[in-house]
mmCIF file of C-alpha atoms in Angstrom:
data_model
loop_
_atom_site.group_PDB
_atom_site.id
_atom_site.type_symbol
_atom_site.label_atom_id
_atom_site.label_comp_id
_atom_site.label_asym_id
_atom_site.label_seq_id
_atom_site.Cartn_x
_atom_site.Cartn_y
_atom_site.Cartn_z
ATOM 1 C CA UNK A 29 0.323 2.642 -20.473
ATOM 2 C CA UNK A 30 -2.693 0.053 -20.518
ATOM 3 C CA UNK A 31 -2.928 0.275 -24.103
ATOM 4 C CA UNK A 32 0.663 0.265 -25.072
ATOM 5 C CA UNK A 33 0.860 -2.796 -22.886
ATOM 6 C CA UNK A 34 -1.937 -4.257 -24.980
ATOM 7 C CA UNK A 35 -0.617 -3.375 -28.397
ATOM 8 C CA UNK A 36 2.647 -4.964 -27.420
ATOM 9 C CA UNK A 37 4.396 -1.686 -27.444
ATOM 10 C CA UNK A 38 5.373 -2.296 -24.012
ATOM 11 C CA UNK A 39 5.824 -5.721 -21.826
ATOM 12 C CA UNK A 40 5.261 -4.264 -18.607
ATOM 13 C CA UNK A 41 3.417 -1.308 -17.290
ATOM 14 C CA UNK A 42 2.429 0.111 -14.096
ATOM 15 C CA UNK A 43 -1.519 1.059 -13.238
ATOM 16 C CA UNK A 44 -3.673 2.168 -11.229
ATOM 17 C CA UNK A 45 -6.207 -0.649 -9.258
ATOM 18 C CA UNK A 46 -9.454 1.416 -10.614
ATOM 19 C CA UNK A 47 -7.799 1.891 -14.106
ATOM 20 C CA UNK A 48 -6.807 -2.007 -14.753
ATOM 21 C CA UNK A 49 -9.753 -2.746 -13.911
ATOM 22 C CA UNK A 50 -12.158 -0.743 -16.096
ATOM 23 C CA UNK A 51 -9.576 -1.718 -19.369
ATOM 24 C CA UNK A 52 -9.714 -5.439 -17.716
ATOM 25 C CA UNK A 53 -13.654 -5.107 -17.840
ATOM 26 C CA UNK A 54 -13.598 -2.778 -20.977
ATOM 27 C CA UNK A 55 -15.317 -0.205 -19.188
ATOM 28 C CA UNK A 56 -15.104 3.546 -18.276
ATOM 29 C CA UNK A 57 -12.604 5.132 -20.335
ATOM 30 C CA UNK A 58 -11.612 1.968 -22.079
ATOM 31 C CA UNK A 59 -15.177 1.036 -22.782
ATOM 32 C CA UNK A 60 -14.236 1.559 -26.903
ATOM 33 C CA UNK A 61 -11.873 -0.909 -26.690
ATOM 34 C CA UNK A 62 -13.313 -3.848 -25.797
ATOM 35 C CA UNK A 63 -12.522 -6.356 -22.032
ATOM 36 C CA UNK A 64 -8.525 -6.820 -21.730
ATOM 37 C CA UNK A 65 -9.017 -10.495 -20.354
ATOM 38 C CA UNK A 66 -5.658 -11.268 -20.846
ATOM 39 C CA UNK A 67 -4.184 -8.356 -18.530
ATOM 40 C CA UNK A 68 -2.507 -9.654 -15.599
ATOM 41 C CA UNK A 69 -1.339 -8.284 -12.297
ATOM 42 C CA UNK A 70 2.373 -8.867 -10.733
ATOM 43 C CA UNK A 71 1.471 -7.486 -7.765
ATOM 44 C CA UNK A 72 0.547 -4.618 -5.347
ATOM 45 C CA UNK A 73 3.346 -2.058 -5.069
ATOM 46 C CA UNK A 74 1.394 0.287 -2.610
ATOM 47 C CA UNK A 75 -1.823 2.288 -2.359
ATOM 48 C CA UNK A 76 -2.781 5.228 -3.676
ATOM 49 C CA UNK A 77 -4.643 7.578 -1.804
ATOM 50 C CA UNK A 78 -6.929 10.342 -3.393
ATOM 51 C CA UNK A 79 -5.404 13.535 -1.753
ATOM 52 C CA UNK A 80 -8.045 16.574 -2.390
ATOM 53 C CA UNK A 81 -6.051 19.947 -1.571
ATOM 54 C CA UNK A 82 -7.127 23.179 -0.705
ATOM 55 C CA UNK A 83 -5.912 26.378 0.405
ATOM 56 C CA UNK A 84 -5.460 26.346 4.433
ATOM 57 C CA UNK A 85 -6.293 29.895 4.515
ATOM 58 C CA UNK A 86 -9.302 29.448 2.397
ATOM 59 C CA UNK A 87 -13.138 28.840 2.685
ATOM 60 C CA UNK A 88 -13.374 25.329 1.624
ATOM 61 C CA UNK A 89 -13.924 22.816 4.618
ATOM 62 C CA UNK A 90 -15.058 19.745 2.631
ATOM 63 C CA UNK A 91 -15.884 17.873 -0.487
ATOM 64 C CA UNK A 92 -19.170 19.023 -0.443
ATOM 65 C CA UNK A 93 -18.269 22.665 -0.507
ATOM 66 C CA UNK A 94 -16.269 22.266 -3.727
ATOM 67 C CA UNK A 95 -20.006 22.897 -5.400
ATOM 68 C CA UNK A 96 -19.749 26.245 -7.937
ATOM 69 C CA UNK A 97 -15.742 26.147 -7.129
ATOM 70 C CA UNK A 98 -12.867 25.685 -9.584
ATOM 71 C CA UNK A 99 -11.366 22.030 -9.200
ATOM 72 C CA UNK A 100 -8.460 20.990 -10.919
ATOM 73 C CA UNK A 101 -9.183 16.818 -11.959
ATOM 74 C CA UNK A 102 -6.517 15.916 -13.886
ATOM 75 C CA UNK A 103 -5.539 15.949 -17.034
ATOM 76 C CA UNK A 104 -7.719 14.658 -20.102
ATOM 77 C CA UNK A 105 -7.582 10.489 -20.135
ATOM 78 C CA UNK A 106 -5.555 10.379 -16.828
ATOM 79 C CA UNK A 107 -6.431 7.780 -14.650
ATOM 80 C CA UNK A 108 -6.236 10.291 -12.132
ATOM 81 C CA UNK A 109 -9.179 12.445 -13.786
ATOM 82 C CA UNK A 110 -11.385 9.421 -14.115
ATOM 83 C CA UNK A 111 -11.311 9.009 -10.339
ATOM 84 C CA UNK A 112 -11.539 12.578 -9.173
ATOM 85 C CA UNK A 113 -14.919 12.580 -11.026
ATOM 86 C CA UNK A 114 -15.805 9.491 -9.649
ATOM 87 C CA UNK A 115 -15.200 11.145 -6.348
ATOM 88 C CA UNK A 116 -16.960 14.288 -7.144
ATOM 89 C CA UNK A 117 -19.975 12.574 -8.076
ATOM 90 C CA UNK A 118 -19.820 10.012 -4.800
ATOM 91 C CA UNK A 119 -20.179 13.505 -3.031
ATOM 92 C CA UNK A 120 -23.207 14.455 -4.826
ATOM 93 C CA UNK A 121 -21.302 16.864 -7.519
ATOM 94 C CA UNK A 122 -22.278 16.574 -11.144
ATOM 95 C CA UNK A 123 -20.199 17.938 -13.955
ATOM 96 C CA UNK A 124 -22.420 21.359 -13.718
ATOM 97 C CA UNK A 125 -21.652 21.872 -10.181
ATOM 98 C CA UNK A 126 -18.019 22.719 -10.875
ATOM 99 C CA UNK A 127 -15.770 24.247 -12.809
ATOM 100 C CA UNK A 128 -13.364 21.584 -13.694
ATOM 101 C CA UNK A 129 -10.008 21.990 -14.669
ATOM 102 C CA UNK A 130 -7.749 19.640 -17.018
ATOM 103 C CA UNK A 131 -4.367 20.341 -15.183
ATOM 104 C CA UNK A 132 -1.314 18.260 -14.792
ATOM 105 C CA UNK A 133 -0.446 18.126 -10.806
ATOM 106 C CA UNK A 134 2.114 20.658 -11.645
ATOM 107 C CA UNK A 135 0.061 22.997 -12.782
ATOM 108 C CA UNK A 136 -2.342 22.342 -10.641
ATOM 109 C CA UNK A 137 -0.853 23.147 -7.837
ATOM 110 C CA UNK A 138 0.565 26.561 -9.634
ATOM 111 C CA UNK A 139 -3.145 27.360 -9.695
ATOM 112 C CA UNK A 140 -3.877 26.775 -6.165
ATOM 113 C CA UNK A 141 -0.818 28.723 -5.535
ATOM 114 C CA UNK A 142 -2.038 31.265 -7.351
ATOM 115 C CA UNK A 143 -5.818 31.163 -6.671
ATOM 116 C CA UNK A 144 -6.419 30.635 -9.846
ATOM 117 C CA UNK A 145 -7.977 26.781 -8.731
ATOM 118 C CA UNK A 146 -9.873 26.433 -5.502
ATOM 119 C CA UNK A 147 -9.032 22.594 -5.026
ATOM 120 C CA UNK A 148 -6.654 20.184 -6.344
ATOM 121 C CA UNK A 149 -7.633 16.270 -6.740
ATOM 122 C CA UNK A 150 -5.088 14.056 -7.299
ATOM 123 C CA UNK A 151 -4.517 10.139 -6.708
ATOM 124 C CA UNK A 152 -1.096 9.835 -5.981
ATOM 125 C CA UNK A 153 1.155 7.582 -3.521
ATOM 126 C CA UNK A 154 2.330 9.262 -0.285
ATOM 127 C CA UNK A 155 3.929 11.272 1.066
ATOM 128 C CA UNK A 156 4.198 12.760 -2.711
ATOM 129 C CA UNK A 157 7.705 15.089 -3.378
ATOM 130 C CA UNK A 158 5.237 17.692 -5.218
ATOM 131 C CA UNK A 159 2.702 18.277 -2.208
ATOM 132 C CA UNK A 160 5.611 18.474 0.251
ATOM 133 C CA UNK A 161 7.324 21.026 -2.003
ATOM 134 C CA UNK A 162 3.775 22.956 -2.539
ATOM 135 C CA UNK A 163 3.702 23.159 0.921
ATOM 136 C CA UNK A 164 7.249 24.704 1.695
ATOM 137 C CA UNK A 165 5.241 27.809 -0.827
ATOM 138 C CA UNK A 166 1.537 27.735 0.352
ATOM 139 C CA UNK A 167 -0.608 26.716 3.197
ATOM 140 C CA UNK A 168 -2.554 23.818 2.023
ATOM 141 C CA UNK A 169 -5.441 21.574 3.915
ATOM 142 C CA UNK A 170 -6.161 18.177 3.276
ATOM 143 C CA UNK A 171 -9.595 17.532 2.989
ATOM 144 C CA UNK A 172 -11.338 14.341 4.211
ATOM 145 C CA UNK A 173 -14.049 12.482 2.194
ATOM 146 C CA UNK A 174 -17.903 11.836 3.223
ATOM 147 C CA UNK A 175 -17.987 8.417 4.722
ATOM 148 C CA UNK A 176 -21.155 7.946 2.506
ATOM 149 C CA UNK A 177 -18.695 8.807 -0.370
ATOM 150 C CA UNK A 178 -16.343 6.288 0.791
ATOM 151 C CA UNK A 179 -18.568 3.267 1.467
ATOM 152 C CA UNK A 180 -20.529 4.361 -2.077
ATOM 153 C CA UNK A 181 -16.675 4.749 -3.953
ATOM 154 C CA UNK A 182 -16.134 1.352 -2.196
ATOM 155 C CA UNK A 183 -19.464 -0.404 -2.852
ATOM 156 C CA UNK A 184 -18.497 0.442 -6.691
ATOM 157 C CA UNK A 185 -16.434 -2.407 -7.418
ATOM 158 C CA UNK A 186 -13.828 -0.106 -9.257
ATOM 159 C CA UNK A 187 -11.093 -1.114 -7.534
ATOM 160 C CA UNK A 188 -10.894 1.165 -4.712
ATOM 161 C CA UNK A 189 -10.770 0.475 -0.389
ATOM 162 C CA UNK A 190 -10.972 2.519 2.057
ATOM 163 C CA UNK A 191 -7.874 4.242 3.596
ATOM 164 C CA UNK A 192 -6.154 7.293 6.027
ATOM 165 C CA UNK A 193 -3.810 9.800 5.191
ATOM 166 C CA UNK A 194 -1.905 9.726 8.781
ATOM 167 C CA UNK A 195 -1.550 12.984 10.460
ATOM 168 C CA UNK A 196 1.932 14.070 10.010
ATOM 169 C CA UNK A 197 2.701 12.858 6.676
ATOM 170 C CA UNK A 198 2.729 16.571 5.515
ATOM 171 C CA UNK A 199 3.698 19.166 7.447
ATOM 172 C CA UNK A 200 1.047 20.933 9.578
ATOM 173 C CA UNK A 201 -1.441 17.808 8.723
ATOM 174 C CA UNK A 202 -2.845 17.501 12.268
ATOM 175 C CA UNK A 203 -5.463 14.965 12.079
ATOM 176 C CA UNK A 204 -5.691 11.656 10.433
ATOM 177 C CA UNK A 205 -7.541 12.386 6.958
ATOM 178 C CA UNK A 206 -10.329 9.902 5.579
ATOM 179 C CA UNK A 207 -9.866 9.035 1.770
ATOM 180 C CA UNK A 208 -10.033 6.227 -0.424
ATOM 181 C CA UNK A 209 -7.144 4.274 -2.074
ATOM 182 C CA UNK A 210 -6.585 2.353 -5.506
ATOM 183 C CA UNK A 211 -3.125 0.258 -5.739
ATOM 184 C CA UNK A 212 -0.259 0.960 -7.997
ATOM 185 C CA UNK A 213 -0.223 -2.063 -9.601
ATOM 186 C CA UNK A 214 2.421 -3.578 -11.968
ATOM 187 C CA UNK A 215 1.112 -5.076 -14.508
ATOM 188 C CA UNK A 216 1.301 -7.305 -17.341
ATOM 189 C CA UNK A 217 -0.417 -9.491 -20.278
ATOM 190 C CA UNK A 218 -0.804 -13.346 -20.336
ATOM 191 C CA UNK A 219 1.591 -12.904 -23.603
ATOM 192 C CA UNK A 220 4.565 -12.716 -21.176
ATOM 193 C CA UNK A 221 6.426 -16.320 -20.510
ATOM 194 C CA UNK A 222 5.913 -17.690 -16.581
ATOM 195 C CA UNK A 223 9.486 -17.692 -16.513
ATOM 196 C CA UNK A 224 9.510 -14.260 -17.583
ATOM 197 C CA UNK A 225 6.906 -13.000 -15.155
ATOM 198 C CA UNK A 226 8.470 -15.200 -12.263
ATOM 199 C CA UNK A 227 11.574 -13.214 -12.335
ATOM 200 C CA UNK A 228 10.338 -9.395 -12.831
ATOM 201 C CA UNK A 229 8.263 -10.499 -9.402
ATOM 202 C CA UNK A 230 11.356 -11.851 -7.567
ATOM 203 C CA UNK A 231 13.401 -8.454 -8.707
ATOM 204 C CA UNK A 232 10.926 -6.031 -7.258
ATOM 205 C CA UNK A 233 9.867 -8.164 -3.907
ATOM 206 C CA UNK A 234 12.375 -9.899 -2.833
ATOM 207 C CA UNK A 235 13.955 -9.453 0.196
ATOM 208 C CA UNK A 236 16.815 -6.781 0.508
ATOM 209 C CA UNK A 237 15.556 -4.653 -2.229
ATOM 210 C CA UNK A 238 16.290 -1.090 -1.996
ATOM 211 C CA UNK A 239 14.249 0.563 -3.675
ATOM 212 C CA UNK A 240 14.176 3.849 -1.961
ATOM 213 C CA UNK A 241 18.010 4.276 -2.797
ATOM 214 C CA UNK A 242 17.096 3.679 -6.649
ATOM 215 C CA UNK A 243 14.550 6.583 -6.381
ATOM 216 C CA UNK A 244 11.604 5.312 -5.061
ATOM 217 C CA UNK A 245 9.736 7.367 -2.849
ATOM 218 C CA UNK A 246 7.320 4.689 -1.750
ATOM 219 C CA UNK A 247 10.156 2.196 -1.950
ATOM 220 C CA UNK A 248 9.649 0.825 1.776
ATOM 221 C CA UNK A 249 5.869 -0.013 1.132
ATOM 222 C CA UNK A 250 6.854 -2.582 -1.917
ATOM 223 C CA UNK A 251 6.731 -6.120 -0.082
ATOM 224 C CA UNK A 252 5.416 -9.274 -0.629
ATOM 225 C CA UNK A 253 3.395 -9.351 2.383
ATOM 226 C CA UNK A 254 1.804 -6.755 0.797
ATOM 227 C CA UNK A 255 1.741 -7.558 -2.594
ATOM 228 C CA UNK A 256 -1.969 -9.185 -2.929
ATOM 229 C CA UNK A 257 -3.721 -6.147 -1.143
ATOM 230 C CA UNK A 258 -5.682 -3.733 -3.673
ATOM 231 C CA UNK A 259 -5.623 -5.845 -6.142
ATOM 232 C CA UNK A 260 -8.554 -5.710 -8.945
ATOM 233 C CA UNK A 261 -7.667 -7.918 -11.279
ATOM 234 C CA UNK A 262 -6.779 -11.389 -11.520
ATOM 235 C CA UNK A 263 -2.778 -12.023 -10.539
ATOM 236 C CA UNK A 264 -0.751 -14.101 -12.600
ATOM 237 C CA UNK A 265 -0.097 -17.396 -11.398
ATOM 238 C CA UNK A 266 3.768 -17.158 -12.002
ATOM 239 C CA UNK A 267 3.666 -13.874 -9.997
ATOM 240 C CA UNK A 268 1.219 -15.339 -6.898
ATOM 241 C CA UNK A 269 3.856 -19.003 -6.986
ATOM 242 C CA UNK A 270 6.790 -16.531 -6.831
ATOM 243 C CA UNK A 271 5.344 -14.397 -3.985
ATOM 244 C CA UNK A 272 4.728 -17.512 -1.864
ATOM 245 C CA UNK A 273 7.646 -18.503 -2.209
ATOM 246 C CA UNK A 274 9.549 -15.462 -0.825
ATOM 247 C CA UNK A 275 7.317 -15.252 1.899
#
């Protein structure tokens, strides 16, 4: 989506924190292409936690014990995959410690259904639709993250803070689970008019919005109070006039 936004293809484009900023900064997977200064954030929509799934009935009681096990990242330049090594290698894991697998959530979780994948990692807003509906198949554990790997992921300056997975946001999730975050962040490039910019921001934070009834399962975390928190990049300055003035 970052690149389509850059070619023009596309005006406006959603992203996550870590992933605007490494095409902002022209780094990471976007390091052929060069800094996007121009990019532009409209705002925070919500966070993004990293969930990291196992079997409940299985072996696998942290991060750490992912080491020779099959771990589905993501699929091949996902932003999603990008972090999930990130994460990997906060907890000490190399690419030869694992077996990764490129896997769309989907079939991801097929895998873990199937024990054909001993751990899932996906960055993803919650509660997400597909874990709940994994869950109604397969006992599945959340696992927490190191706090060494969360101050280190944090430290890193890619765009990610440190955040909890609340107990009860999936069923039979009895304790609180540590993780990091990255914001879904709406995006957008310099080449867009103020004007322009100033009303796509009023449309998704204003007041009154309903966004949950027009499919959004996150809809009740979009806000303006909320709306500066995560971000990575710089804001644009018809999006941050606009915000104050809904506030």
């Amino acid at each position: 989506y970052l690149r389509l936004l850059r070619s023009g293809t596309v005006w406006l484009a959603l992203a996550q924190g870590d992933s605007a900023l490494d095409a902002y900064e022209g780094k990471g997977s976007f390091s052929g292409d060069g800094p996007y200064p121009s990019l532009r954030a409209v705002g925070s929509l919500y966070p993004e936690p990293v969930h990291v799934l196992v079997r409940a009935d299985g072996p696998v009681a942290s991060v750490a014990d992912l080491k020779g096990r099959r771990v589905a990242i993501g699929v091949q330049g996902s932003a999603s995959r990008t972090t999930a090594l990130r994460v990997m290698q906060a907890h000490g894991l190399g690419p030869k410690d694992y077996t990764a697998l490129e896997l769309s959530l989907r079939e991801a979780l097929v895998a873990l259904r199937d024990k054909e994948a001993d751990a899932v990692i996906q960055v993803i807003g919650m509660p997400a639709d597909s874990i709940r509906d994994a869950l109604a198949e397969i006992p599945l554990r959340l696992l927490p993250l190191s706090e060494r790997a969360v101050v280190t992921l944090v430290k890193s300056r890619a765009g990610y803070f440190a955040n909890t997975i609340p107990r009860g946001v999936y069923a039979n999730q009895a304790q609180d689970v540590r993780t990091i975050a990255t914001a879904a962040l709406l995006v957008v490039s310099t080449d867009l008019s103020e004007t322009e910019v100033s009303a796509v921001t009023r449309y998704v934070f204003d007041k009154g919005r309903d966004l949950v009834a027009r499919g959004s399962a996150q809809g009740t975390q979009v806000s303006a109070a909320t709306a500066r928190q995560g971000l990575s990049i710089p804001m644009h300055i018809a999006a941050s006039k606009t915000l104050d003035a809904i506030k």
